[in-house]
Structure formats: structure tokens, C-alpha cells
CSV table of C-alpha atoms and ligand atoms in Angstrom, one decimal:
chain,number,residue,atom,x,y,z
A,210,MET,CA,0.0,0.0,0.0
A,211,SER,CA,1.1,3.6,-0.5
A,212,LEU,CA,1.2,5.5,2.8
A,213,GLY,CA,1.2,8.7,0.8
A,214,LEU,CA,3.5,10.3,3.3
A,215,SER,CA,5.4,13.3,2.1
A,216,SER,CA,8.9,14.1,3.2
A,217,THR,CA,8.4,17.8,3.1
A,218,ARG,CA,7.4,18.0,6.8
A,219,SER,CA,10.1,19.9,8.6
A,220,SER,CA,10.3,17.4,11.5
A,221,ALA,CA,13.5,16.5,13.2
A,222,ALA,CA,13.6,13.4,11.0
A,223,GLY,CA,13.4,15.6,7.9
A,224,CYS,CA,16.4,17.7,9.1
A,225,TRP,CA,18.5,14.6,9.5
A,226,LEU,CA,18.9,14.5,5.7
A,227,VAL,CA,20.4,17.9,5.4
A,228,ILE,CA,22.3,19.0,8.4
A,229,TYR,CA,25.1,16.5,8.6
A,230,PRO,CA,28.5,17.6,7.0
A,231,VAL,CA,29.0,15.7,3.8
A,232,ALA,CA,32.8,15.3,4.4
A,233,VAL,CA,32.4,12.6,6.9
A,234,PHE,CA,30.8,10.2,4.4
A,235,SER,CA,32.7,8.1,1.9
A,236,SER,CA,31.6,9.5,-1.5
A,237,ARG,CA,31.0,5.9,-2.6
A,238,ASN,CA,28.4,5.4,0.0
A,239,PHE,CA,26.7,8.7,0.4
A,240,LYS,CA,23.9,10.3,-1.6
A,241,LEU,CA,21.2,12.4,-0.1
A,242,GLN,CA,17.6,11.3,-0.7
A,243,ASP,CA,15.9,13.2,-3.4
A,244,LYS,CA,12.6,14.1,-1.8
A,245,ALA,CA,10.7,12.9,-4.8
A,246,GLU,CA,12.0,9.4,-4.2
A,247,ARG,CA,10.3,6.7,-2.3
A,248,ILE,CA,11.5,4.0,0.0
A,249,VAL,CA,9.6,0.7,-0.3
A,250,ILE,CA,9.4,-1.4,2.8
A,251,LEU,CA,8.8,-5.1,2.2
A,252,GLY,CA,7.5,-7.1,5.2
A,253,THR,CA,8.4,-10.8,5.6
A,254,GLY,CA,7.6,-11.5,9.3
A,255,GLY,CA,10.1,-12.2,12.1
A,256,THR,CA,10.3,-11.2,15.7
A,257,ILE,CA,10.0,-7.5,14.6
A,258,ALA,CA,6.5,-8.5,13.7
A,259,GLY,CA,6.0,-10.8,16.6
A,260,LYS,CA,3.4,-10.7,19.4
A,261,ALA,CA,3.5,-11.9,23.0
A,262,ALA,CA,0.6,-12.1,25.4
A,263,ASP,CA,2.7,-10.4,28.1
A,264,ALA,CA,4.7,-7.2,27.5
A,265,ALA,CA,7.4,-8.5,29.8
A,266,ASP,CA,7.9,-11.6,27.7
A,267,ASN,CA,10.7,-11.2,25.3
A,268,VAL,CA,10.9,-14.9,24.2
A,269,GLY,CA,7.5,-16.5,24.6
A,270,TYR,CA,6.0,-14.8,21.5
A,271,LYS,CA,4.9,-15.8,18.0
A,272,ALA,CA,6.9,-14.3,15.2
A,273,GLY,CA,5.3,-12.9,12.0
A,274,GLN,CA,2.0,-11.6,13.4
A,275,VAL,CA,1.9,-7.9,12.7
A,276,GLY,CA,1.6,-6.4,9.2
A,277,VAL,CA,4.3,-4.2,7.8
A,278,ASP,CA,1.9,-1.2,7.8
A,279,GLN,CA,1.6,-1.5,11.6
A,280,LEU,CA,5.3,-1.7,11.9
A,281,VAL,CA,5.6,1.6,10.1
A,282,LEU,CA,2.9,3.3,12.3
A,283,ALA,CA,4.9,2.1,15.4
A,284,ALA,CA,7.8,4.4,14.4
A,285,PRO,CA,6.1,7.9,14.1
A,286,PRO,CA,9.3,9.7,12.8
A,287,LEU,CA,8.9,7.6,9.6
A,288,ALA,CA,6.2,10.1,8.7
A,289,ALA,CA,9.0,12.3,7.4
A,290,PHE,CA,9.7,9.9,4.5
A,291,LYS,CA,7.8,9.0,1.4
A,292,LEU,CA,7.1,5.3,2.0
A,293,GLU,CA,5.3,2.4,0.4
A,294,THR,CA,4.8,-1.0,1.9
A,295,GLU,CA,4.2,-4.5,0.6
A,296,GLN,CA,3.7,-7.7,2.6
A,297,VAL,CA,5.8,-10.3,0.8
A,298,ALA,CA,5.5,-13.0,3.4
A,299,GLN,CA,4.6,-13.4,7.1
A,300,LEU,CA,6.9,-16.1,8.6
A,301,ASP,CA,9.3,-16.9,11.3
A,302,SER,CA,12.6,-16.7,9.5
A,303,LYS,CA,13.8,-20.0,11.0
A,304,ASP,CA,11.3,-21.4,8.4
A,305,MET,CA,12.6,-19.3,5.5
A,306,ASP,CA,12.2,-21.3,2.3
A,307,PHE,CA,13.3,-21.1,-1.4
A,308,ALA,CA,9.9,-20.0,-2.7
A,309,THR,CA,9.8,-17.0,-0.3
A,310,TRP,CA,13.4,-16.2,-1.3
A,311,GLN,CA,12.3,-16.2,-5.0
A,312,ARG,CA,9.3,-14.0,-4.3
A,313,LEU,CA,11.3,-11.6,-2.2
A,314,ALA,CA,14.1,-11.2,-4.8
A,315,GLN,CA,11.6,-10.6,-7.5
A,316,ALA,CA,9.8,-8.0,-5.4
A,317,VAL,CA,13.1,-6.2,-4.6
A,318,ASP,CA,14.1,-6.2,-8.2
A,319,ARG,CA,10.7,-4.9,-9.4
A,320,HIS,CA,10.7,-2.0,-7.0
A,321,LEU,CA,14.4,-1.1,-7.6
A,322,GLN,CA,13.6,-0.8,-11.3
A,323,ARG,CA,11.2,2.0,-10.6
A,324,ASP,CA,12.5,5.5,-11.2
A,325,ASP,CA,10.6,6.9,-8.2
A,326,VAL,CA,12.1,4.4,-5.8
A,327,ARG,CA,15.4,5.2,-4.1
A,328,GLY,CA,15.8,2.1,-2.0
A,329,VAL,CA,14.2,-0.9,-0.4
A,330,VAL,CA,14.0,-1.9,3.2
A,331,ILE,CA,13.1,-5.5,4.2
A,332,THR,CA,11.7,-6.4,7.7
A,333,HIS,CA,12.9,-9.9,8.4
A,334,GLY,CA,13.5,-12.4,11.2
A,335,THR,CA,17.0,-12.4,12.7
A,336,ASP,CA,17.6,-16.1,12.4
A,337,THR,CA,18.3,-16.3,8.7
A,338,LEU,CA,18.7,-12.6,7.9
A,339,GLU,CA,22.3,-13.1,7.0
A,340,GLU,CA,21.4,-15.8,4.5
A,341,THR,CA,18.7,-13.6,2.8
A,342,ALA,CA,21.1,-10.7,2.7
A,343,TYR,CA,23.8,-12.8,1.0
A,344,LEU,CA,21.4,-14.3,-1.5
A,345,LEU,CA,20.1,-10.9,-2.5
A,346,MET,CA,23.6,-9.5,-2.9
A,347,ARG,CA,24.7,-12.5,-5.1
A,348,VAL,CA,21.7,-12.5,-7.3
A,349,LEU,CA,20.9,-8.8,-7.6
A,350,ALA,CA,24.1,-6.8,-6.5
A,351,PRO,CA,21.7,-3.8,-6.6
A,352,ARG,CA,22.8,-0.4,-7.8
A,353,LYS,CA,20.4,1.1,-5.2
A,354,PRO,CA,20.4,0.4,-1.4
A,355,VAL,CA,18.6,-2.7,-0.1
A,356,VAL,CA,18.5,-2.7,3.7
A,357,LEU,CA,17.4,-5.6,5.9
A,358,THR,CA,16.3,-5.0,9.4
A,359,ALA,CA,14.9,-7.1,12.3
A,360,ALA,CA,14.4,-7.1,16.0
A,361,MET,CA,15.4,-9.3,18.9
A,362,ARG,CA,12.2,-8.4,20.9
A,363,PRO,CA,8.6,-8.7,19.7
A,364,SER,CA,6.6,-5.7,18.8
A,365,THR,CA,4.7,-6.1,22.1
A,366,ALA,CA,7.8,-5.9,24.3
A,367,LEU,CA,8.3,-3.1,26.9
A,368,GLN,CA,11.3,-2.0,25.1
A,369,ALA,CA,10.8,-3.2,21.6
A,370,ASP,CA,13.8,-2.7,19.4
A,371,GLY,CA,12.0,-3.0,16.1
A,372,PRO,CA,10.7,0.6,15.6
A,373,GLN,CA,14.2,2.2,16.1
A,374,ASN,CA,15.8,-0.5,13.8
A,375,LEU,CA,13.2,0.2,11.1
A,376,LEU,CA,13.7,4.0,11.4
A,377,ASP,CA,17.5,3.5,11.1
A,378,ALA,CA,17.1,1.1,8.1
A,379,VAL,CA,15.0,3.7,6.3
A,380,ALA,CA,17.6,6.4,7.1
A,381,VAL,CA,20.3,4.1,5.5
A,382,ALA,CA,18.1,3.4,2.5
A,383,SER,CA,17.7,7.1,2.0
A,384,GLN,CA,21.4,7.9,2.3
A,385,ALA,CA,23.5,5.0,1.0
A,386,ALA,CA,24.4,4.8,-2.6
A,387,SER,CA,24.1,1.0,-3.4
A,388,GLY,CA,24.5,-2.4,-2.0
A,389,VAL,CA,22.8,-4.9,0.4
A,390,PHE,CA,23.1,-3.9,4.0
A,391,ALA,CA,21.7,-5.0,7.4
A,392,VAL,CA,20.9,-2.3,10.0
A,393,LEU,CA,20.5,-3.4,13.6
A,394,ALA,CA,21.2,-1.8,16.9
A,395,GLY,CA,22.6,1.3,15.3
A,396,ARG,CA,25.1,-0.5,13.2
A,397,ILE,CA,25.3,-1.0,9.4
A,398,HIS,CA,26.6,-4.3,8.2
A,399,GLY,CA,27.4,-5.6,4.7
A,400,ALA,CA,25.9,-8.9,3.4
A,401,THR,CA,29.2,-10.9,3.3
A,402,ARG,CA,30.7,-10.4,6.7
A,403,LEU,CA,27.4,-10.2,8.7
A,404,ARG,CA,26.6,-12.9,11.2
A,405,LYS,CA,24.1,-13.3,14.0
A,406,VAL,CA,26.5,-13.8,17.0
A,407,HIS,CA,24.2,-13.8,20.0
A,408,SER,CA,21.0,-15.8,20.7
A,409,TYR,CA,19.3,-13.2,22.9
A,410,ALA,CA,21.1,-9.9,23.2
A,411,ILE,CA,19.6,-6.8,21.6
A,412,ASP,CA,22.9,-6.2,19.8
A,413,ALA,CA,23.0,-9.7,18.3
A,414,PHE,CA,24.8,-9.1,15.0
A,415,ALA,CA,28.5,-8.5,14.1
A,416,SER,CA,30.5,-8.0,11.0
A,417,VAL,CA,33.4,-10.4,11.4
A,418,GLU,CA,36.9,-9.4,10.5
A,419,GLY,CA,36.8,-5.6,10.3
A,420,GLY,CA,33.7,-4.6,12.1
A,421,ALA,CA,30.6,-2.8,10.9
A,422,LEU,CA,30.6,-0.6,7.8
A,423,GLY,CA,29.0,2.3,9.6
A,424,THR,CA,26.6,3.5,12.3
A,425,VAL,CA,23.3,5.3,12.4
A,426,GLU,CA,23.2,8.0,15.1
A,427,GLU,CA,19.9,9.9,15.4
A,428,GLY,CA,19.2,9.2,11.7
A,429,ARG,CA,22.6,10.3,10.6
A,430,VAL,CA,24.6,7.7,8.7
A,431,ARG,CA,28.3,7.6,9.5
A,432,TRP,CA,30.4,5.3,7.3
A,433,LEU,CA,33.4,3.8,9.0
A,434,SER,CA,34.8,1.7,6.2
A,435,GLN,CA,34.5,1.0,2.5
A,436,ALA,CA,31.8,-1.2,1.2
A,437,GLU,CA,32.6,-4.9,0.8
A,438,ALA,CA,33.8,-6.1,-2.5
A,439,GLU,CA,31.0,-7.6,-4.6
A,440,LEU,CA,31.0,-10.3,-7.2
A,441,PRO,CA,29.0,-9.6,-10.4
A,442,PRO,CA,25.3,-10.3,-9.9
A,443,LEU,CA,24.1,-13.7,-11.1
A,444,GLY,CA,20.7,-12.3,-12.1
A,445,LEU,CA,17.2,-13.4,-11.1
A,446,SER,CA,17.2,-16.0,-13.8
A,447,ARG,CA,19.6,-18.0,-11.7
A,448,ILE,CA,16.9,-18.6,-9.1
A,449,ALA,CA,14.0,-18.9,-11.4
A,450,ARG,CA,13.7,-22.7,-11.2
A,451,ASP,CA,10.6,-24.0,-9.4
A,452,ALA,CA,11.5,-23.8,-5.7
A,453,SER,CA,10.5,-27.5,-5.3
A,454,GLN,CA,13.2,-28.4,-7.8
A,455,TRP,CA,16.1,-26.6,-6.1
A,456,PRO,CA,19.1,-28.8,-5.3
A,457,TRP,CA,19.4,-30.4,-1.9
A,458,VAL,CA,22.5,-28.9,-0.3
A,459,GLU,CA,23.4,-29.9,3.3
A,460,ILE,CA,25.9,-28.7,5.9
A,461,VAL,CA,28.0,-31.2,7.9
A,462,GLN,CA,30.6,-30.4,10.5
A,463,ASN,CA,33.9,-31.8,11.5
A,464,HIS,CA,34.2,-32.6,15.2
A,465,ALA,CA,35.7,-35.1,17.5
A,466,GLY,CA,34.7,-38.6,16.3
A,467,ALA,CA,33.4,-37.4,12.9
A,468,ASP,CA,33.6,-40.6,10.9
A,469,GLY,CA,31.7,-39.6,7.8
A,470,ARG,CA,28.7,-41.8,8.3
A,471,VAL,CA,26.4,-38.8,8.0
A,472,VAL,CA,27.8,-38.2,4.5
A,473,GLU,CA,27.1,-41.9,3.7
A,474,ALA,CA,23.5,-41.4,4.9
A,475,MET,CA,23.1,-38.3,2.7
A,476,LEU,CA,24.5,-40.1,-0.3
A,477,ALA,CA,22.0,-42.8,0.2
A,478,HIS,CA,19.2,-40.2,0.2
A,479,GLY,CA,20.4,-38.4,-3.0
A,480,VAL,CA,22.0,-35.3,-1.7
A,481,HIS,CA,23.3,-32.9,-4.5
A,482,GLY,CA,25.8,-30.8,-2.6
A,483,ILE,CA,27.5,-30.8,0.7
A,484,VAL,CA,29.1,-27.9,2.6
A,485,VAL,CA,31.5,-29.1,5.2
A,486,ALA,CA,32.3,-26.8,8.1
A,487,GLY,CA,35.8,-27.9,9.0
A,488,THR,CA,37.8,-27.4,12.1
A,489,GLY,CA,40.2,-24.5,12.3
A,490,ASN,CA,41.4,-23.5,8.9
A,491,GLY,CA,39.1,-26.1,7.3
A,492,THR,CA,40.7,-29.4,8.4
A,493,LEU,CA,38.7,-32.6,8.3
A,494,SER,CA,39.0,-35.9,10.0
A,495,ASN,CA,40.3,-38.8,7.9
A,496,GLY,CA,36.8,-40.5,8.0
A,497,LEU,CA,35.0,-37.3,6.8
A,498,THR,CA,37.7,-36.7,4.1
A,499,ALA,CA,37.2,-40.2,2.8
A,500,ALA,CA,33.4,-39.9,2.8
A,501,LEU,CA,33.5,-36.5,1.1
A,502,GLN,CA,35.9,-37.8,-1.6
A,503,LYS,CA,33.5,-40.7,-2.2
A,504,ALA,CA,30.7,-38.2,-2.5
A,505,ARG,CA,32.7,-36.2,-5.1
A,506,ASP,CA,33.4,-39.4,-7.0
A,507,ARG,CA,29.6,-39.9,-7.2
A,508,GLY,CA,29.1,-36.4,-8.7
A,509,VAL,CA,28.1,-34.6,-5.5
A,510,SER,CA,29.6,-31.1,-5.2
A,511,VAL,CA,31.5,-30.4,-2.0
A,512,LEU,CA,32.6,-27.0,-0.6
A,513,ARG,CA,34.7,-26.6,2.5
A,514,SER,CA,34.3,-23.8,5.0
A,515,THR,CA,35.2,-23.5,8.6
A,516,ARG,CA,33.2,-23.8,11.8
A,517,CYS,CA,35.3,-21.0,13.3
A,518,ASP,CA,33.5,-17.7,13.7
A,519,ALA,CA,35.8,-15.8,11.4
A,520,GLY,CA,38.7,-16.4,9.1
A,521,PRO,CA,39.2,-18.2,5.8
A,522,VAL,CA,39.9,-21.8,4.8
A,523,ILE,CA,43.6,-22.4,4.1
A,524,GLY,CA,45.2,-25.2,2.2
A,525,GLY,CA,43.5,-28.6,1.9
A,526,GLU,CA,42.3,-30.5,-1.1
A,527,LEU,CA,38.6,-30.1,-1.2
A,528,PRO,CA,37.3,-26.9,-2.9
A,529,SER,CA,37.4,-23.9,-0.5
A,530,ALA,CA,34.6,-21.4,0.3
A,531,GLY,CA,37.2,-18.8,1.4
A,532,ALA,CA,36.0,-16.8,4.3
A,533,LEU,CA,32.3,-17.5,3.8
A,534,SER,CA,30.4,-18.9,6.8
A,535,PRO,CA,29.0,-22.4,6.3
A,536,VAL,CA,25.4,-21.0,5.7
A,537,LYS,CA,26.7,-18.5,3.1
A,538,ALA,CA,28.9,-21.2,1.5
A,539,ARG,CA,25.7,-23.3,1.2
A,540,ILE,CA,24.1,-20.4,-0.7
A,541,GLU,CA,27.1,-20.2,-3.1
A,542,LEU,CA,26.9,-24.0,-3.7
A,543,LEU,CA,23.1,-23.8,-4.3
A,544,LEU,CA,23.6,-21.0,-6.8
A,545,GLN,CA,26.4,-23.0,-8.5
A,546,LEU,CA,24.2,-26.0,-8.8
A,547,LEU,CA,21.2,-23.9,-10.1
A,548,ALA,CA,23.4,-22.7,-13.0
B,615,LIG,N1,12.8,-16.7,15.1
B,615,LIG,C1,12.8,-15.3,14.8
B,615,LIG,C2,12.9,-15.2,13.3
B,615,LIG,O1,14.0,-15.3,12.8
B,615,LIG,C3,13.8,-14.7,15.5
B,615,LIG,C4,13.9,-13.2,15.3
B,615,LIG,O2,13.4,-12.6,14.3
B,615,LIG,O3,14.6,-12.5,16.1
B,615,LIG,O4,12.0,-14.9,12.6
């Protein structure tokens, strides 16, 4: 729906866009919002749209209950922006699926192609936000900003974090030049290094190796480092195959006693690709190595990452996922197999 809100109101929020000295922004990342341009907010569910029976309950809630229009109304300073909303999905992102990814990527692309749209914000669950961000970056590598946001507390919480995160995400969508970002707890992260690192804390996300790209302070975007390097976009056609026909790609882990039987079980069930999260710099037990070699001999693609929280895979014989986390390596392998 179009909220029909004009950005001409001279509220504090409107001022954010004009009073901050341009010199502090990296020119690559900074562009003021043209007031004719719209920000489209796509709702997909998550805790940000969650509801609990008791305001003091931050965990006993149901995610994906509140519509995206309501989320906008819960952050009154958003009235300073020209916004439009679309409810693409309404789920708990632990249940994110390929069909929703397809629909979301198509919606993002459709809106970004509009001349009157400056950027897109996506409200999402925190559990798989980093996967969706990475997928959108690899498929679209958009030339306008796409900003994912979320919340660790439901919309009914005494101190819900969703409204501020949404406001900050819109500020970034109205000021950044291009790319896929996540904005949470006042920090701007890029799609590649972003990880959820805490199961409960309000500040649950981090950019591994190098820290956040920037911060949002009272609506002002302050860039701290250059945008992450991007690979050329694969295009929406890469994920056009019917979602029920996407390849089956699993993640296995090396650990004490890993003997490779889990790989044998997957082979027996017709797995198409396996990401292995190795120990340390990507090392694997002898049993797991032998099982994965057997899988490759049978035509199953294997990609090796690390179960460490940061750092790349080094050396070794099986193909490396570099510094990608296991879940992002899985998306890379999915996209390779979809080619
Ligand atoms: N399970 C929720 C989700 O990912 C968690 C959250 O949003 O914080 O949708």
C-alpha cells in the first residue's frame, strides 16, 4: 500500500537528511535522498512483527503476526519519509524457504527498477537474515540500497527494538548509494561479513573481520569503512527454477569422532551438494575426508568452509569457500548447482 506520506514535513527526522556535514561520508556510500524518491518497505515477518501475550515476555512470542503497515505506524518519525509497503511474506525466518526467497528477490528487483524508488527496506527475522542478505547480494548486486532490518524483541515488548531499527534502516536506504546492508542496533553491516552472533542480546549481530561498515546515530549515517567487494550479480534467472526443484545442499561439520557416516546417509538419500564446516582453517577428520571424496566421485559437489566464527579456509584439497560462513557457502553452492 502507499502510505502517501510526504517528506516535506520539517520534523527532526526531515532535518537529518540535510544538516550533517558531507565530508564525513565516503563518497561511494553517500547520496542524499531526493525528496521525490520513495523507500519501499517489504514485510516478511520475524520477531520484529512478533506478538507476545505479556509485555514483559521477550521470548514467549509468536513471530510474524503484525503487518508491515503496523510496523511503520509504530515508528512515528517515519512520517517524514515517502514510503510504500508490501507484505511479501509473514513467517518466522527459521522457516525461510526457497519459494519465499524467490518471491522476495523478484519484489526487490521490481521496486528497484522504478525511477521513483530510491531504495528498499526489508523487515525480516534475525535467524536467517544473513542468508537472505547474502542471497540478494549475489543475485541482484543492486545499484540502489537494499537494507534488511529485524528485532530481537517482539513488537509487544516493553522496550521493543523494532521501531528504532526500522527507522534506522529507512535512514540508511535514503542515504546509502548502493548495495545490500543490514541495519540493527545502530550499526550498518554488509551482506558478506554479517553474522548473528548472539541468541538473545539486543545487539546480536556483528561483521566479522573488520567490524561494521558504519553506524546510524539519530538518523545520521556515519560510514566507518569501505563497502565490501562484490562479485558480479548472477541475475534473477539464476533462481527462477521452481522452488521445489532446487538442489538439496546440506551442511555437515567436523568434530571429535566425525567418521563420515552422516555423509554416507546423505548419499543414500540423493544429496546434491555438501558444505563441510571444517575445524580450524578447514581441516577434516580422515573419515570425513574419505566420505566426502566418495561423494565427489559420485558427482556430489563439495565446498569446504570452517566452523570458526571468522577467518578463511587455508590449504587442503577439497574446494574452498574462502572466508564465507557455512550458511553462506551453502548459498554459493546452491547458486552454482542452479546454473
Ligand atoms: N525466530 C525469529 C525469526 O528469525 C527470530 C527473530 O526474528 O529474532 O523470525
